Short mmCIF file of C-alpha atoms and ligand atoms in Angstrom, two decimals:
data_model
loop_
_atom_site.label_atom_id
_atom_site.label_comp_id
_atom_site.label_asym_id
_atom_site.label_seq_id
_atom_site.Cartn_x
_atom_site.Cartn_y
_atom_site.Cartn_z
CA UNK O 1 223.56 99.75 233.59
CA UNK O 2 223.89 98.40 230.08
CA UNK O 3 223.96 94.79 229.73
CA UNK O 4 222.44 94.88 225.90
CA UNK O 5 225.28 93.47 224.72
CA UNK O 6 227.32 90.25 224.56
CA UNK O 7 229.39 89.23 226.41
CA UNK O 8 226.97 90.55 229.66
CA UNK O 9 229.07 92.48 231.45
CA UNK O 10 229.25 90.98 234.86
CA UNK O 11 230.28 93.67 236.72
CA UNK O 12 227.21 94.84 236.29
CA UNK O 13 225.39 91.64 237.39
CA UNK O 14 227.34 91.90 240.66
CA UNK O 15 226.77 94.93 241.51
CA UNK O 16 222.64 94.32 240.77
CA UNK O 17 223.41 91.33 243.14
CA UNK O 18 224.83 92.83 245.62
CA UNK O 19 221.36 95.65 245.87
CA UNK O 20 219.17 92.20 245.75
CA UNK O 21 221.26 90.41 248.45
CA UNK O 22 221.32 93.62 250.47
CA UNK O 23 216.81 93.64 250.14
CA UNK O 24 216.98 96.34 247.61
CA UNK O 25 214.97 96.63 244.61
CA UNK O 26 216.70 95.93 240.36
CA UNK O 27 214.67 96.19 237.31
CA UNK O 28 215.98 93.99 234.30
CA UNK O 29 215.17 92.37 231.43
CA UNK O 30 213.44 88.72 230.66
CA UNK O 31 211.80 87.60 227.31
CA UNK O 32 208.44 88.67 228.26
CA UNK O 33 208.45 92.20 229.54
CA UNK O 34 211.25 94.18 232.39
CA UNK O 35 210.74 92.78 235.80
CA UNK O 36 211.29 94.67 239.44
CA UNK O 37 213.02 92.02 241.60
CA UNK O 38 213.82 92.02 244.90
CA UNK O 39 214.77 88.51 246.82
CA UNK O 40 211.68 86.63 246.91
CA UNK O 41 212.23 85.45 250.54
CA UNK O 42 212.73 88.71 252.07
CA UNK O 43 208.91 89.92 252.84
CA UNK O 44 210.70 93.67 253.52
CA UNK O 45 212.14 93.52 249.97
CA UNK O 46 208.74 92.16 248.78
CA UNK O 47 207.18 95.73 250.64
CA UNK O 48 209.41 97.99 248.80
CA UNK O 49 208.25 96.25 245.44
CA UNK O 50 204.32 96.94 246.48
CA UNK O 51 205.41 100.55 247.07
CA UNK O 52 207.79 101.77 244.06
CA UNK O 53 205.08 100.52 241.69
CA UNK O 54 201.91 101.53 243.60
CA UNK O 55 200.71 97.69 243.66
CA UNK O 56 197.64 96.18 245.81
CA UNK O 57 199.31 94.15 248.37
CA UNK O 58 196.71 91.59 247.60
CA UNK O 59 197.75 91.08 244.17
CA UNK O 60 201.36 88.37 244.56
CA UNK O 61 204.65 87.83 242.45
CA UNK O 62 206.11 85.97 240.54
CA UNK O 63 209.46 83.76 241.79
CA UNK O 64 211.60 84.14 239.03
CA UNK O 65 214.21 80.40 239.34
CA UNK O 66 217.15 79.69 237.54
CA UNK O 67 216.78 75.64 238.40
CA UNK O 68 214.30 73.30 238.30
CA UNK O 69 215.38 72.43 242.49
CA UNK O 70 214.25 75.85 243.06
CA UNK O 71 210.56 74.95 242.20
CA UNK O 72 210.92 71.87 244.41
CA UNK O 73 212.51 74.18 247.39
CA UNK O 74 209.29 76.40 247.67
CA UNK O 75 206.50 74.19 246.68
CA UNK O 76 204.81 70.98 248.52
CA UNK O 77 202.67 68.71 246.55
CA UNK O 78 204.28 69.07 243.00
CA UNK O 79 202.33 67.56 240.29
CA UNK O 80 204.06 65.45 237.92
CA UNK O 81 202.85 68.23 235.43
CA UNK O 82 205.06 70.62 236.34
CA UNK O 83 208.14 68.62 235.54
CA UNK O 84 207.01 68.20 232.07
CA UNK O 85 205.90 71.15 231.72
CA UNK O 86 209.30 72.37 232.39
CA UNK O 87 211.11 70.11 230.49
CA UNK O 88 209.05 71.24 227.61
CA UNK O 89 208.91 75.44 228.24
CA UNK O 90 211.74 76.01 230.75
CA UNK O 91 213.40 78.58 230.58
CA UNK O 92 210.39 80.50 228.85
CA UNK O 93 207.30 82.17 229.12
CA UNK O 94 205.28 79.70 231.33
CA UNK O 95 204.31 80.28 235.22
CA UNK O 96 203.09 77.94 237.04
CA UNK O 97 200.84 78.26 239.99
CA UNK O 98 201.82 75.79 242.40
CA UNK O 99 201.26 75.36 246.44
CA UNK O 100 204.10 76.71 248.61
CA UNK O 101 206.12 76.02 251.37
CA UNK O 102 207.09 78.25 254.20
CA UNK O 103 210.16 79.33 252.18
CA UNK O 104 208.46 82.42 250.43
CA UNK O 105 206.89 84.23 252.39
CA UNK O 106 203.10 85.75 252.12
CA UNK O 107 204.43 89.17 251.39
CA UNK O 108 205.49 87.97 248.47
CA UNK O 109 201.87 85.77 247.61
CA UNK O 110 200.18 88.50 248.90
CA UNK O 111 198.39 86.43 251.34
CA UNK O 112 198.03 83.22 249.01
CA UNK O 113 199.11 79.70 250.02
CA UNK O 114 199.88 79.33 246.24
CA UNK O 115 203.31 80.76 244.57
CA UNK O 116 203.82 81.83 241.05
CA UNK O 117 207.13 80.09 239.68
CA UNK O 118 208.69 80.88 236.24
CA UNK O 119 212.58 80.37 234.73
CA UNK O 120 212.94 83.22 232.35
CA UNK O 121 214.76 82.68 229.05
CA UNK O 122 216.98 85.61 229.37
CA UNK O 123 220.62 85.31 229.46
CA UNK O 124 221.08 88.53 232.32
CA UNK O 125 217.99 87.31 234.55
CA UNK O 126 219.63 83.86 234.32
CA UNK O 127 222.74 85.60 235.30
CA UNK O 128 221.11 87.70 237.95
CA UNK O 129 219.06 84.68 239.74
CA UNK O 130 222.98 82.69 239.52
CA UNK O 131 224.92 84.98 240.60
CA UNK O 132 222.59 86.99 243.67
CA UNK O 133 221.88 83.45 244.58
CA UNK O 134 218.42 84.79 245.10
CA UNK O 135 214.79 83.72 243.95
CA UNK O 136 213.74 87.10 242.57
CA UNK O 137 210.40 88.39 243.23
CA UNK O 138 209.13 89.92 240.11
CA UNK O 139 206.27 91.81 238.74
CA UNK O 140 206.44 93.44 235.71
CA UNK O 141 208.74 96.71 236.51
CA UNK O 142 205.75 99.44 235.53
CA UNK O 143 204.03 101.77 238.00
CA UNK O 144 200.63 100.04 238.83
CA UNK O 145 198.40 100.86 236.05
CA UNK O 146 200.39 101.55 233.47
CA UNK O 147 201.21 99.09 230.15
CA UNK O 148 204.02 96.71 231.24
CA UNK O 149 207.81 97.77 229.99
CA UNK O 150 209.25 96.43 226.48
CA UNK O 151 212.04 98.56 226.98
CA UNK O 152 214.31 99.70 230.12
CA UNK O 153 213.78 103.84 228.68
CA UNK O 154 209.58 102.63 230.06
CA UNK O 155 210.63 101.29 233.59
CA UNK O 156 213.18 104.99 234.06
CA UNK O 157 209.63 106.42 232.83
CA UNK O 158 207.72 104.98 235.69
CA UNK O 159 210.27 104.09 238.31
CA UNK O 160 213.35 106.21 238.32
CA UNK O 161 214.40 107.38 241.58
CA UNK O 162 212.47 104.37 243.13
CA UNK O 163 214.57 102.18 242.84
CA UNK O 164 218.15 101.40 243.00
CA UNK O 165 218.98 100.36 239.30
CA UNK O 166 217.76 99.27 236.01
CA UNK O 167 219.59 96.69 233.49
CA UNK O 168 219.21 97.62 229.99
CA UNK O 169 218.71 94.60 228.30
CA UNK O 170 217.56 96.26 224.92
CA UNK O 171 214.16 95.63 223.89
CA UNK O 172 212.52 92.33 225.18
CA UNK O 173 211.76 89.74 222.43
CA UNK O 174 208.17 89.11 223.33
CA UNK O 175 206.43 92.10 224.84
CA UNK O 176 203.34 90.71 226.62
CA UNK O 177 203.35 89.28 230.11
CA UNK O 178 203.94 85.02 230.52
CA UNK O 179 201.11 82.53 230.49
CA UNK O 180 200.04 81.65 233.52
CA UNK O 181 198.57 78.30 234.66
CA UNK O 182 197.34 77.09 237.68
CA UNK O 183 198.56 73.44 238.70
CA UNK O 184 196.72 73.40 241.97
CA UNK O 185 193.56 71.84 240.34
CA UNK O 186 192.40 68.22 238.94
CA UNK O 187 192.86 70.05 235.48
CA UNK O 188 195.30 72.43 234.24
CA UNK O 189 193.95 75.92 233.90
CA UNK O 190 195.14 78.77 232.02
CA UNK O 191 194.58 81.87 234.61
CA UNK O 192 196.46 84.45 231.90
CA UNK O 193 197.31 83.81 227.99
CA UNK O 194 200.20 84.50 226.65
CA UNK O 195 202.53 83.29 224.41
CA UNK O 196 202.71 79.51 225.32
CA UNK O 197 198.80 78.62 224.54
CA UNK O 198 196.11 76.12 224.95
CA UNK O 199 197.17 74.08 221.83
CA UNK O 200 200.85 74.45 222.96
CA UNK O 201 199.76 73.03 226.82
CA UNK O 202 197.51 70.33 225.74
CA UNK O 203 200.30 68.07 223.66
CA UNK O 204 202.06 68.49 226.78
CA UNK O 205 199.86 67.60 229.32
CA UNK O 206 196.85 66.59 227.75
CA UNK O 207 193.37 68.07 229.17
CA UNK O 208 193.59 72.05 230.06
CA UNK O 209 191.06 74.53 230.60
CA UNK O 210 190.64 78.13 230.46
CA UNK O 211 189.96 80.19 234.01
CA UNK O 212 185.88 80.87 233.47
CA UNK O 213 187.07 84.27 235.08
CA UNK O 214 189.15 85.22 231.72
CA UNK O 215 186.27 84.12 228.94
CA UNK O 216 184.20 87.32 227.66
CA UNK O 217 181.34 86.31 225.80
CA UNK O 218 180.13 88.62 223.26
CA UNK O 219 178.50 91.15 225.60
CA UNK O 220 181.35 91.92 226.86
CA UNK O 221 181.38 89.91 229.88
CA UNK O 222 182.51 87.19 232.44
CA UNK O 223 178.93 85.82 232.81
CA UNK O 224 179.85 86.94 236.59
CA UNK O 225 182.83 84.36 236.80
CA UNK O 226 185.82 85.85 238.71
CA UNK O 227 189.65 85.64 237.25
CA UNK O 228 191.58 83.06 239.40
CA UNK O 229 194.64 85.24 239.72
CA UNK O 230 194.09 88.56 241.22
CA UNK O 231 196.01 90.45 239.30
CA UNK O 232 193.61 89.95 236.26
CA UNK O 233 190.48 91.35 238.82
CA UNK O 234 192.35 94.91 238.55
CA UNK O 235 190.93 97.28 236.10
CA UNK O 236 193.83 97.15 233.80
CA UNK O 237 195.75 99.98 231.72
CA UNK O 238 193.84 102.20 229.62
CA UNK O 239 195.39 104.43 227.50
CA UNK O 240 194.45 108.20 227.84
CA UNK O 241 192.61 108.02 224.70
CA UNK O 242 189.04 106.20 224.20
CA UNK O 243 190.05 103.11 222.43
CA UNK O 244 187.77 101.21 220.64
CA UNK O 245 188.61 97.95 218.48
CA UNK O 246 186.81 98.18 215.26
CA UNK O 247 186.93 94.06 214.21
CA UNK O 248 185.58 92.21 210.54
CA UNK O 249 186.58 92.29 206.87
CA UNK O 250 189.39 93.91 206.16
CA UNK O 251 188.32 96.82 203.96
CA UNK O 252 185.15 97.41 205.97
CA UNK O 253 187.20 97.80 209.10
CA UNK O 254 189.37 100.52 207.12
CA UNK O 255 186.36 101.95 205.72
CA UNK O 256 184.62 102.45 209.11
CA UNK O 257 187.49 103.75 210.77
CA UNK O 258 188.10 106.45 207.97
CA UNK O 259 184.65 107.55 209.03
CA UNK O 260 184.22 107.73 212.24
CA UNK O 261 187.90 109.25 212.37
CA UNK O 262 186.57 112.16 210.08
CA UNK O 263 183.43 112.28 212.49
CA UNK O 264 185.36 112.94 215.25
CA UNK O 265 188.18 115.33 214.00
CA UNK O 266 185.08 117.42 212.26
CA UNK O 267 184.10 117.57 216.09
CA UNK O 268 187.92 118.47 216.75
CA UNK O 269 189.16 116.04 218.62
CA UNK O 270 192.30 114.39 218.15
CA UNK O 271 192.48 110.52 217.02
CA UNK O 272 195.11 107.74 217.05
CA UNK O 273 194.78 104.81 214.91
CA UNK O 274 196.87 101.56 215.15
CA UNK O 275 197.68 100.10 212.02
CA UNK O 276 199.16 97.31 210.05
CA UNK O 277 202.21 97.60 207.74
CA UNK O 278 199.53 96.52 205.03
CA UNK O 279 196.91 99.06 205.81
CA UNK O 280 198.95 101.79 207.04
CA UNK O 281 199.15 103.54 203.69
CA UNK O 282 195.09 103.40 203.52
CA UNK O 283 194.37 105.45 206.55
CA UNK O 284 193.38 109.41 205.47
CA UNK O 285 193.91 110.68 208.11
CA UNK O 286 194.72 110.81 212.38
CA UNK O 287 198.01 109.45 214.06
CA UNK O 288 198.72 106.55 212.33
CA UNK O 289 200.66 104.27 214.32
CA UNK O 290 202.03 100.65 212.96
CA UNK O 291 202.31 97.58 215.29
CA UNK O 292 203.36 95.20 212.94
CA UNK O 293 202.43 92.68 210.43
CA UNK O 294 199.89 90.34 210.75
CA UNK O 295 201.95 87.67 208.71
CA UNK O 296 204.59 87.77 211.74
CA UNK O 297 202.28 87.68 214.69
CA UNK O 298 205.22 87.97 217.00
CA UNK O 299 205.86 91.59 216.02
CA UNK O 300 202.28 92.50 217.08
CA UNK O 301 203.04 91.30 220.19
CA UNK O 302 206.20 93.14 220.60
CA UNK O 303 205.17 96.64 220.10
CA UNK O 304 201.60 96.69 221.36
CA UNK O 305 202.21 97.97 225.17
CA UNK O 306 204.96 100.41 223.34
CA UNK O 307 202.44 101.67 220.56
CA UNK O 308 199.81 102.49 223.91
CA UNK O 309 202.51 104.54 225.49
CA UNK O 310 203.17 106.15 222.55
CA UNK O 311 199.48 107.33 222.28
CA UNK O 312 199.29 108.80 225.37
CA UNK O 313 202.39 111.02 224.72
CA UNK O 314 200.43 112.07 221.59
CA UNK O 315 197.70 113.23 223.60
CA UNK O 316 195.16 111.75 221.34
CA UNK O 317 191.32 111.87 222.35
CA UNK O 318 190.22 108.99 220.47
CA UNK O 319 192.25 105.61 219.47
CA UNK O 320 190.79 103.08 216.72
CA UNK O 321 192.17 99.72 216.47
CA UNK O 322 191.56 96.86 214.11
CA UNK O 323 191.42 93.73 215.85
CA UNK O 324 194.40 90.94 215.64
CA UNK O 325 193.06 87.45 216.45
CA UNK O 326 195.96 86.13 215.00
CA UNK O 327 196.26 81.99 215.30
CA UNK O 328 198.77 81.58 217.63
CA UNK O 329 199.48 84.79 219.75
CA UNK O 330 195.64 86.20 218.99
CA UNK O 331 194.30 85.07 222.77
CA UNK O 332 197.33 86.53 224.32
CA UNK O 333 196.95 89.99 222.13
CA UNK O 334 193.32 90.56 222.10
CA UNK O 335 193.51 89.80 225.95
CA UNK O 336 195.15 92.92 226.43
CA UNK O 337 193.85 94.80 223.68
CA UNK O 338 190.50 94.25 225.12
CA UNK O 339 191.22 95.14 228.53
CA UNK O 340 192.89 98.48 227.40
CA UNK O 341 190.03 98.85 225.33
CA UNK O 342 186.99 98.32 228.05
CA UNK O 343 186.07 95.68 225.80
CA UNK O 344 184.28 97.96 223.47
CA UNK O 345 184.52 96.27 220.44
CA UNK O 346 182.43 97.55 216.97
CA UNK O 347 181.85 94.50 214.32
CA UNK O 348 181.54 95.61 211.05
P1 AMP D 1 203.00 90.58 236.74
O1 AMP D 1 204.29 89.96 237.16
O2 AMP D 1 202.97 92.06 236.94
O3 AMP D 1 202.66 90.13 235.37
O4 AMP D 1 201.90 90.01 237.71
C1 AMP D 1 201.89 88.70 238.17
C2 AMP D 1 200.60 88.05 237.86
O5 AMP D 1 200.63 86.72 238.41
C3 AMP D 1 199.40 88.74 238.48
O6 AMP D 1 198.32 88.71 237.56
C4 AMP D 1 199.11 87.87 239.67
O7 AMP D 1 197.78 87.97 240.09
C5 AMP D 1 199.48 86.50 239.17
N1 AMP D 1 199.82 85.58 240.27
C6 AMP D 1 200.94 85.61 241.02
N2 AMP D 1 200.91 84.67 241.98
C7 AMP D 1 199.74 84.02 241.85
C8 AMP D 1 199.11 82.95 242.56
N3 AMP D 1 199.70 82.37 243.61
N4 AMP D 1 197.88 82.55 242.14
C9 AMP D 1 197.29 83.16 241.08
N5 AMP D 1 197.83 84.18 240.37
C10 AMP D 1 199.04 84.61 240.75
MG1 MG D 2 202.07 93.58 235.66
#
């Protein structure tokens, strides 16, 4: 159902409503990526999103609110530091771990005594949570495995005839999944990066740390530490293709992956490269792909998850990346890239 543009049409909305009052299962769009919802306090409607996207049952959801009341009606203890942090990033990119009540059930924390709580910044999930009258359980709306949707044409990929409808929002403005942090702790903890970050939390709330369980040092590793939130302990997407991040100056980078990409197609295989809009024009040869620019961080953001779908349409073998630390968004980007990449990493 197209909802893309404005006015929203809100027949639409009510008939997505009515399937989520009813315990069945709508994708649709929020600033970050699409989201499968289902009512957060039906564990049945919790089940059915486990199934359609092939999810661990072990690994919980997010509540998606449209109030701030909401977070008081399924939490006990709230910190003080979620109310600012709300006033300062609700509705927005920001979940926050907090303990529960009995209202959600552990279907939907998939086991935890902890909920996940975020207001989107989207006009037709806003809509959606107002008008169902429901807390929507939401992970991102992607079979299990796969990169998370930017668009509603990548949740029809992965989910059509598994669910009862999809609202086509357009593309989503931000592309990678929210920040998480944990407020269960003395300290606030950043569990998953994403677009709000550390510097962004601390002149909020002063002292925050990052989940041991999410810091690779440069081997590669954890050091052993385990992620916090169990969706990070999954072995993430990885692209058909061998990806491998090739990071440093920028014209050795280019260099290096002009060679190694004429190494490999002189051994026939087939390579992908993901590009700039600056060094696009330098690459000889293989798929050249463009994320974005690295002046507007933002638009790397946006079309990475896209860019590794697009890859594995193209059948490539091999995928080279350069790497995009960028200041604000780099955590949040390299996260992912990393992940999809197996952390292999070449410095040049
Ligand atoms: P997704 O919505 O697909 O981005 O997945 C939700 C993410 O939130 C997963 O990584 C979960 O592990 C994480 N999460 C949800 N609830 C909790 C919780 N109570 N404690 C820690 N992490 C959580
Ligand atoms: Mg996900």
């Amino acid at each position: 159902m197209d909802v893309s543009e404005e006015p929203i049409n809100i027949e639409f909305i009510r008939e997505a409503s009515e399937i989520l009052k009813k315990g069945g299962l709508v994708a649709f769009p929020t600033e970050t990526v699409y989201g499968l919802g289902g009512d957060a306090t039906d564990k049945e409607a919790s089940k059915k999103i486990y199934q359609a996207k092939g999810r661990p049952s072990d690994n919980p959801l997010i509540v998606h609110i449209a109030k701030f009341e909401q977070l008081e009606q399924i939490t006990k203890d709230l910190p003080e530091t979620a109310k600012k942090l709300a006033d300062a990033f609700w509705p927005g990119p920001l979940t926050m771990v907090c303990n529960k009540n009995e209202v959600i059930p552990y279907e939907t924390t998939g086991g935890l005594d902890t909920v996940a709580v975020r207001m989107p910044n989207n006009p037709v999930a806003l809509a959606l949570i107002e008008e169902s009258g429901c807390m929507i359980a939401a992970p991102s709306a992607n079979t299990s495995g796969r990169p998370s949707p930017t668009k509603a044409s990548h949740v029809y990929e992965d989910l059509s005839g598994k669910i009862e409808a999809i609202l086509d929002g357009g593309t989503v403005d931000i592309g990678l999944e929210s920040t998480i942090v944990d407020l269960t702790e003395d300290v606030v903890t950043i569990l998953r990066p994403g677009y709000i970050n550390m510097d962004m939390l601390r002149e909020v709330v002063g002292e925050v740390r990052m989940d041991p369980g999410i810091v690779y040092n440069d081997k590669g590793t954890t050091g052993g530490a385990k992620p916090k939130a169990p969706g990070m302990r999954y072995k993430h997407y990885a692209p058909k293709g061998d990806l491998t991040i090739v990071s440093g100056e920028e014209d050795r980078v280019i260099s290096t992956i002009n060679e190694l990409t004429a190494q490999a197609e002189k051994d026939g295989k087939k390579v992908g490269i993901i590009a700039t809009s600056a060094t696009a024009g330098r690459y000889g040869r293989g798929q050249i792909l463009i994320i974005g620019d690295r002046e507007e961080e933002q638009s790397i953001a946006h079309n990475l998850y896209d860019i590794l779908r697009q890859f594995d349409e193209l059948d490539v073998d091999i995928i080279y990346s350069e790497s995009f630390a960028t200041p604000k968004m780099g955590q949040a980007i390299m996260n992912r890239l990393l992940k999809a990449a197996g952390q292999k990493t070449i410095e040049v």
